[in-house]
CSV table of C-alpha atoms in Angstrom, one decimal:
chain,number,residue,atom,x,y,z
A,1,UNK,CA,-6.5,-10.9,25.7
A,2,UNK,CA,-5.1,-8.5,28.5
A,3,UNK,CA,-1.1,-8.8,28.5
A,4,UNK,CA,1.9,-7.8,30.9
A,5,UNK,CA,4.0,-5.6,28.3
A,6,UNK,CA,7.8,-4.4,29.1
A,7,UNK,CA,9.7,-2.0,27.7
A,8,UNK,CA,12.5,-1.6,26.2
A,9,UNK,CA,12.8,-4.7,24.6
A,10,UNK,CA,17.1,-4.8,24.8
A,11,UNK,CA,19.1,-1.9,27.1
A,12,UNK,CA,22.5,-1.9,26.9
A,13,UNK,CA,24.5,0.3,29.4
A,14,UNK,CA,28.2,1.0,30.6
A,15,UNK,CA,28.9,-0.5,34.0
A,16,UNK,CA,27.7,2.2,37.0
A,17,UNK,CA,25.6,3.5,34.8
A,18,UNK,CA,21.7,3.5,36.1
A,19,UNK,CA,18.9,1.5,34.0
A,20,UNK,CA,15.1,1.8,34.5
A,21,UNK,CA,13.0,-1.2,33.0
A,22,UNK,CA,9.6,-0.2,32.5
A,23,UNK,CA,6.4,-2.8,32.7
A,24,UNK,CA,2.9,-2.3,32.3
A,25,UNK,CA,1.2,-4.8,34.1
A,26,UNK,CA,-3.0,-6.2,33.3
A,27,UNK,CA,-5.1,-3.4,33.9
A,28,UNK,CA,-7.2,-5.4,36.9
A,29,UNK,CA,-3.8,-6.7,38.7
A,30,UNK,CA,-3.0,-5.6,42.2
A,31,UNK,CA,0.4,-7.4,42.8
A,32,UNK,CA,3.5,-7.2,40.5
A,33,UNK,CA,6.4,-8.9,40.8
A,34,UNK,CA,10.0,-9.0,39.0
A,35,UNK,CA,12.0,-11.7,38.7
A,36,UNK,CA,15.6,-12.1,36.5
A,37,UNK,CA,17.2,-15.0,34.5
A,38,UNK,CA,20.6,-15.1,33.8
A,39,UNK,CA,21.6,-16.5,30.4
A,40,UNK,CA,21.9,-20.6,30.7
A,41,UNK,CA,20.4,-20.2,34.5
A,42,UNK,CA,17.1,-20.7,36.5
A,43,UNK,CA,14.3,-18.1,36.5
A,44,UNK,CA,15.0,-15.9,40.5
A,45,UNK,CA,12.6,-14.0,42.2
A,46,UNK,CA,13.8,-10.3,43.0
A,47,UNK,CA,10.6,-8.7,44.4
A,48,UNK,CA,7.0,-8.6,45.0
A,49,UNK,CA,4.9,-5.1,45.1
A,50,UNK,CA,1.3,-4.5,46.4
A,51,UNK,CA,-0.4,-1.6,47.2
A,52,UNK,CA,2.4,0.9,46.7
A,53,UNK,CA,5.3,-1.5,48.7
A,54,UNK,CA,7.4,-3.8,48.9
A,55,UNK,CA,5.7,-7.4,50.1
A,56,UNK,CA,8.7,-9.4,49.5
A,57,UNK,CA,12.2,-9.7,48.3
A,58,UNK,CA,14.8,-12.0,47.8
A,59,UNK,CA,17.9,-12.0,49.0
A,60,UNK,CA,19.3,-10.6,45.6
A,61,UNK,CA,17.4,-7.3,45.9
A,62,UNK,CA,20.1,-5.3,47.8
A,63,UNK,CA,20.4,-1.8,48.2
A,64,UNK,CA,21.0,-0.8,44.2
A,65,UNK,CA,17.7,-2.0,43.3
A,66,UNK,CA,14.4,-0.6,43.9
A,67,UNK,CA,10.6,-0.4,42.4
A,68,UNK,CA,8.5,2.0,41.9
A,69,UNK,CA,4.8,2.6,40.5
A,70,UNK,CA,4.8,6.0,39.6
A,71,UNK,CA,1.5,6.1,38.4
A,72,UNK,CA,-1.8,4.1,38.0
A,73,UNK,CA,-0.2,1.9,35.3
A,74,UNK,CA,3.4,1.6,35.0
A,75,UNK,CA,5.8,-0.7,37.2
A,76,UNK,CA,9.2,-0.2,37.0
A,77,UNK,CA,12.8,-1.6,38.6
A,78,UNK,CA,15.8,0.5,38.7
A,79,UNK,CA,19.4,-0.6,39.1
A,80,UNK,CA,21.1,2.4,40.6
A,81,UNK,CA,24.7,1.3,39.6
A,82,UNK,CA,25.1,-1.4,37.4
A,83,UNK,CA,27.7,-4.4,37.7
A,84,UNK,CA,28.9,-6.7,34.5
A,85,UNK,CA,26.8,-9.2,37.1
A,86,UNK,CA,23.2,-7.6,36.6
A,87,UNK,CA,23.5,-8.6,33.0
A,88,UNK,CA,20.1,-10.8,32.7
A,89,UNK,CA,16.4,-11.5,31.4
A,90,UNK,CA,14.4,-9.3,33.7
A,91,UNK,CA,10.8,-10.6,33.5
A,92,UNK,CA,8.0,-8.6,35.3
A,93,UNK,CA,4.9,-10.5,36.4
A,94,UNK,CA,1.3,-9.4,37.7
A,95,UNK,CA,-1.8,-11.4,39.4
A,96,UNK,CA,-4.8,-10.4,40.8
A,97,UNK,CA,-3.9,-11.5,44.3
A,98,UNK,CA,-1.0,-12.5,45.6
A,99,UNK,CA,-2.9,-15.7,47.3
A,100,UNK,CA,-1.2,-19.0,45.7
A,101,UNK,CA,-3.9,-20.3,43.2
A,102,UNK,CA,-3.7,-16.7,41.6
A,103,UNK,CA,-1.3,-17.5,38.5
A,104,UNK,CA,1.2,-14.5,38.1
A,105,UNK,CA,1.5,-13.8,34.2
A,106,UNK,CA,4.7,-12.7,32.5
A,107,UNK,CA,5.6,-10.1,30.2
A,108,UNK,CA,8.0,-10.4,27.4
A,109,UNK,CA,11.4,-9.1,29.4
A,110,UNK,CA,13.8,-7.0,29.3
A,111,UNK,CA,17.2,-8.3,27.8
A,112,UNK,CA,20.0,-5.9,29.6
A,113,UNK,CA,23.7,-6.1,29.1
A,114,UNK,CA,25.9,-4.3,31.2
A,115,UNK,CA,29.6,-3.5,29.5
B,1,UNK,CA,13.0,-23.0,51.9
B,2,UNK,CA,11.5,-24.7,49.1
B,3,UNK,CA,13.5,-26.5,46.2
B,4,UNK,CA,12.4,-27.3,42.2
B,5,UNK,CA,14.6,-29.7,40.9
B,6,UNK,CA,14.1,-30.4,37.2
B,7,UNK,CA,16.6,-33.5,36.0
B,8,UNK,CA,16.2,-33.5,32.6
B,9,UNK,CA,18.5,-30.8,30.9
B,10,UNK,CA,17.6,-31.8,27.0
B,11,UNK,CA,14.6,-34.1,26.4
B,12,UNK,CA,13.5,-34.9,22.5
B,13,UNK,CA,10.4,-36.0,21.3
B,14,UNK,CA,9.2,-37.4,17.3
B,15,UNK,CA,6.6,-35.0,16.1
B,16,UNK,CA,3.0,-36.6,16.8
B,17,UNK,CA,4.5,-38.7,20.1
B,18,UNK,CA,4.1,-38.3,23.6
B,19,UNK,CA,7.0,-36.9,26.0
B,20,UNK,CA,7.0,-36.7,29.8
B,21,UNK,CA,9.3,-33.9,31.8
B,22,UNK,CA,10.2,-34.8,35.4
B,23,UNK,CA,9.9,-32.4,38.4
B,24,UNK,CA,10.7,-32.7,41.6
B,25,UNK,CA,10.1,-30.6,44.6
B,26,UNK,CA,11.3,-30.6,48.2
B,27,UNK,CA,8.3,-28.6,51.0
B,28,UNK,CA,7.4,-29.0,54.4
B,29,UNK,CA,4.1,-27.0,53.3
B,30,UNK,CA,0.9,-29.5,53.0
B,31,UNK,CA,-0.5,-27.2,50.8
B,32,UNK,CA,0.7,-25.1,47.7
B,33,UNK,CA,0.4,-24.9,44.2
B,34,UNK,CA,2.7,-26.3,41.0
B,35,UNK,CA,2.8,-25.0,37.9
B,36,UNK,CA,4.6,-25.4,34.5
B,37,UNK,CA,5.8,-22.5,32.2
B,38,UNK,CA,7.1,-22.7,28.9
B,39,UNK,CA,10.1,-20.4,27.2
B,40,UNK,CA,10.0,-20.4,24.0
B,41,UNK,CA,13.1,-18.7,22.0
B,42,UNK,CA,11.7,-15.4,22.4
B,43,UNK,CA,12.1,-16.2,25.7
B,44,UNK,CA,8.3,-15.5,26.8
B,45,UNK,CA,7.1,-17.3,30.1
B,46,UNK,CA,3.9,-18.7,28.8
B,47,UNK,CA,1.7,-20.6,31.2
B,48,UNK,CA,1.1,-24.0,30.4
B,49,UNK,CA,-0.3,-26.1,33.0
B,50,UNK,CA,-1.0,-25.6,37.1
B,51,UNK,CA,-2.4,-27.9,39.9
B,52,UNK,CA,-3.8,-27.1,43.5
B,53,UNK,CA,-2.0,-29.7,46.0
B,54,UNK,CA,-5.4,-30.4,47.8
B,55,UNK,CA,-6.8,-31.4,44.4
B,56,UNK,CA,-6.0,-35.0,44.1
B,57,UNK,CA,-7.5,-35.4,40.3
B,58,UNK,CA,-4.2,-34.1,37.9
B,59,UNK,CA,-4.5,-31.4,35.6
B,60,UNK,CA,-5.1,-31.2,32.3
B,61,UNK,CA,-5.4,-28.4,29.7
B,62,UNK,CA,-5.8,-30.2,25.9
B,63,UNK,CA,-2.5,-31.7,24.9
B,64,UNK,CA,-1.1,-31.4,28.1
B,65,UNK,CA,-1.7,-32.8,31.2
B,66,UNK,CA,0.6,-33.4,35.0
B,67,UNK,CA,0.9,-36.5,36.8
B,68,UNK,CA,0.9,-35.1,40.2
B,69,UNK,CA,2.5,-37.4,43.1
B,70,UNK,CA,2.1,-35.9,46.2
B,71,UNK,CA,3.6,-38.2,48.7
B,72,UNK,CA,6.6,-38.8,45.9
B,73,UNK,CA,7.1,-34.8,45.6
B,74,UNK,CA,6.7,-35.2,41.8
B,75,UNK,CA,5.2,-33.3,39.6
B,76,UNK,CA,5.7,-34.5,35.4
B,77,UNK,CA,4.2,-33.1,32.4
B,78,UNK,CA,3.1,-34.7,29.6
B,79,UNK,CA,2.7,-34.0,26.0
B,80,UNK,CA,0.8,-35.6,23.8
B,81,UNK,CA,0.9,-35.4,20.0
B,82,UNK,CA,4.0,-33.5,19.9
B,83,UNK,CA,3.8,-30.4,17.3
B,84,UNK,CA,6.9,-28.1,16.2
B,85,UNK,CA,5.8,-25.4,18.3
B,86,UNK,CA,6.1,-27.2,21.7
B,87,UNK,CA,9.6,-26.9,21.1
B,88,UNK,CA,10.6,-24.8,23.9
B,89,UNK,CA,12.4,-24.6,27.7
B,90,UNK,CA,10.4,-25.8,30.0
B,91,UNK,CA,10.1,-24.6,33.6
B,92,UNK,CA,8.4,-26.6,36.5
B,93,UNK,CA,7.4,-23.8,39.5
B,94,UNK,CA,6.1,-24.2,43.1
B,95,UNK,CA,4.0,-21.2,45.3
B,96,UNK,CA,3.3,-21.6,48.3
B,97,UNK,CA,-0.6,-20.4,49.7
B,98,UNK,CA,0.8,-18.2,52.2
B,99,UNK,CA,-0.7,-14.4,51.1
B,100,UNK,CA,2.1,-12.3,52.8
B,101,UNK,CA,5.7,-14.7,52.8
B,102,UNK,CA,4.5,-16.9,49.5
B,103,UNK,CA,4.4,-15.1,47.1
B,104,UNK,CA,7.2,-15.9,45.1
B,105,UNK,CA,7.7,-18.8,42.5
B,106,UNK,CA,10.2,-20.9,43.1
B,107,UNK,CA,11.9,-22.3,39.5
B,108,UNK,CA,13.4,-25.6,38.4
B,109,UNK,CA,16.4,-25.5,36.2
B,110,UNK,CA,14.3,-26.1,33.0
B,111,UNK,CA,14.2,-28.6,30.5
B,112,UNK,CA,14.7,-27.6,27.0
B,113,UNK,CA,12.2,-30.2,24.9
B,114,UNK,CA,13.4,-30.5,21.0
B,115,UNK,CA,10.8,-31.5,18.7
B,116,UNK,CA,11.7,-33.4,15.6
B,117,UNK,CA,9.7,-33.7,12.6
């Protein structure tokens, strides 16, 4: 069965420092989203992607984060300069539309810790 | 905006028993969609349940079903015949149908079910 994969599993980085996470979204999905959970706290919404930009973000999505697809298959989120803050679960999602019925399926996440 | 509000921060079910998580949700939307997801401790969403708002029957996938209240803005899940692997956080989601401003999930504060043996 098709699967949303993320890598790397754990990052750890010094504070200012910039982090890629990497996701691989199901090969037939045309929206992808990312979303973050802080330990002990609700899953947020950060941002939704179709068709090379941006269809959405949340108010959490400032200027230090952005998204990319730099090729046919990878999706990724960088945090230009990390705070102790970003520290979180970043989960990316895909779907095959972005229409409501269309279930968004989650990869595995990405555990980062900023120092 | 929309709200998910999940009020059951620990719930604990007997192996083999039933257990029902409450969800709330607050919308002026008439239609949209609800879904559950479950976190296990690798911390995987996994998708577990969803119901269409027009759909008045509730949804059910095998051991789990919803009990979908639409006037009450409710939306519980049920387990039946608890196993060891249910034992999970639980999340309660709402989307709205709107293609460009929807597509977001919006997430309760999860409900971490223990299952004992």
């Amino acid at each position: 069965e098709p699967e949303v994969t993320q890598t790397p599993s754990h990052q750890v980085t010094q504070m200012g420092q910039e982090v890629i996470l990497r996701c691989v979204p199901i090969s037939n999905h045309l929206y992808f989203y990312w979303y973050r959970q802080i330990l002990g706290q609700k899953v947020e919404f950060l941002v939704s992607f179709y068709n090379n930009e941006i269809s959405e973000k949340s108010e959490i999505f400032d200027d230090q984060f952005s998204v990319e697809r730099p090729d046919g298959s990878n999706f990724t989120l960088k945090i230009r300069s990390t705070k102790l803050e970003d520290s979180a679960m970043y989960f990316c999602a895909s779907s095959t539309s972005s229409g409501g019925g269309k279930t968004q399926y989650f990869g595995p996440g990405t555990r980062l810790l900023v120092l | 905006a929309q709200t998910v509000t999940q009020s059951q921060p620990e719930m604990s079910v007997q192996e083999a028993e039933t257990v029902t998580l409450s969800c709330t949700y607050d919308t002026s939307e008439s239609d949209y969609y609800l879904f559950w997801y479950k976190q296990p401790p690798s911390r995987q969403m996994i998708l577990v349940i969803r119901q269409e708002a027009y759909k008045q029957q509730n949804a059910t996938e095998n051991r789990f079903s919803v009990n979908f209240q639409k006037a009450a803005k409710s939306f519980s899940l049920k387990i039946s015949d608890s196993q060891l692997g249910d034992a999970a956080m639980y999340f309660c989601a709402y989307r709205s149908p709107q293609e460009t401003s929807g597509s977001r999930l919006t997430f309760g504060e999860g409900t971490q079910l223990t299952v004992n043996p």
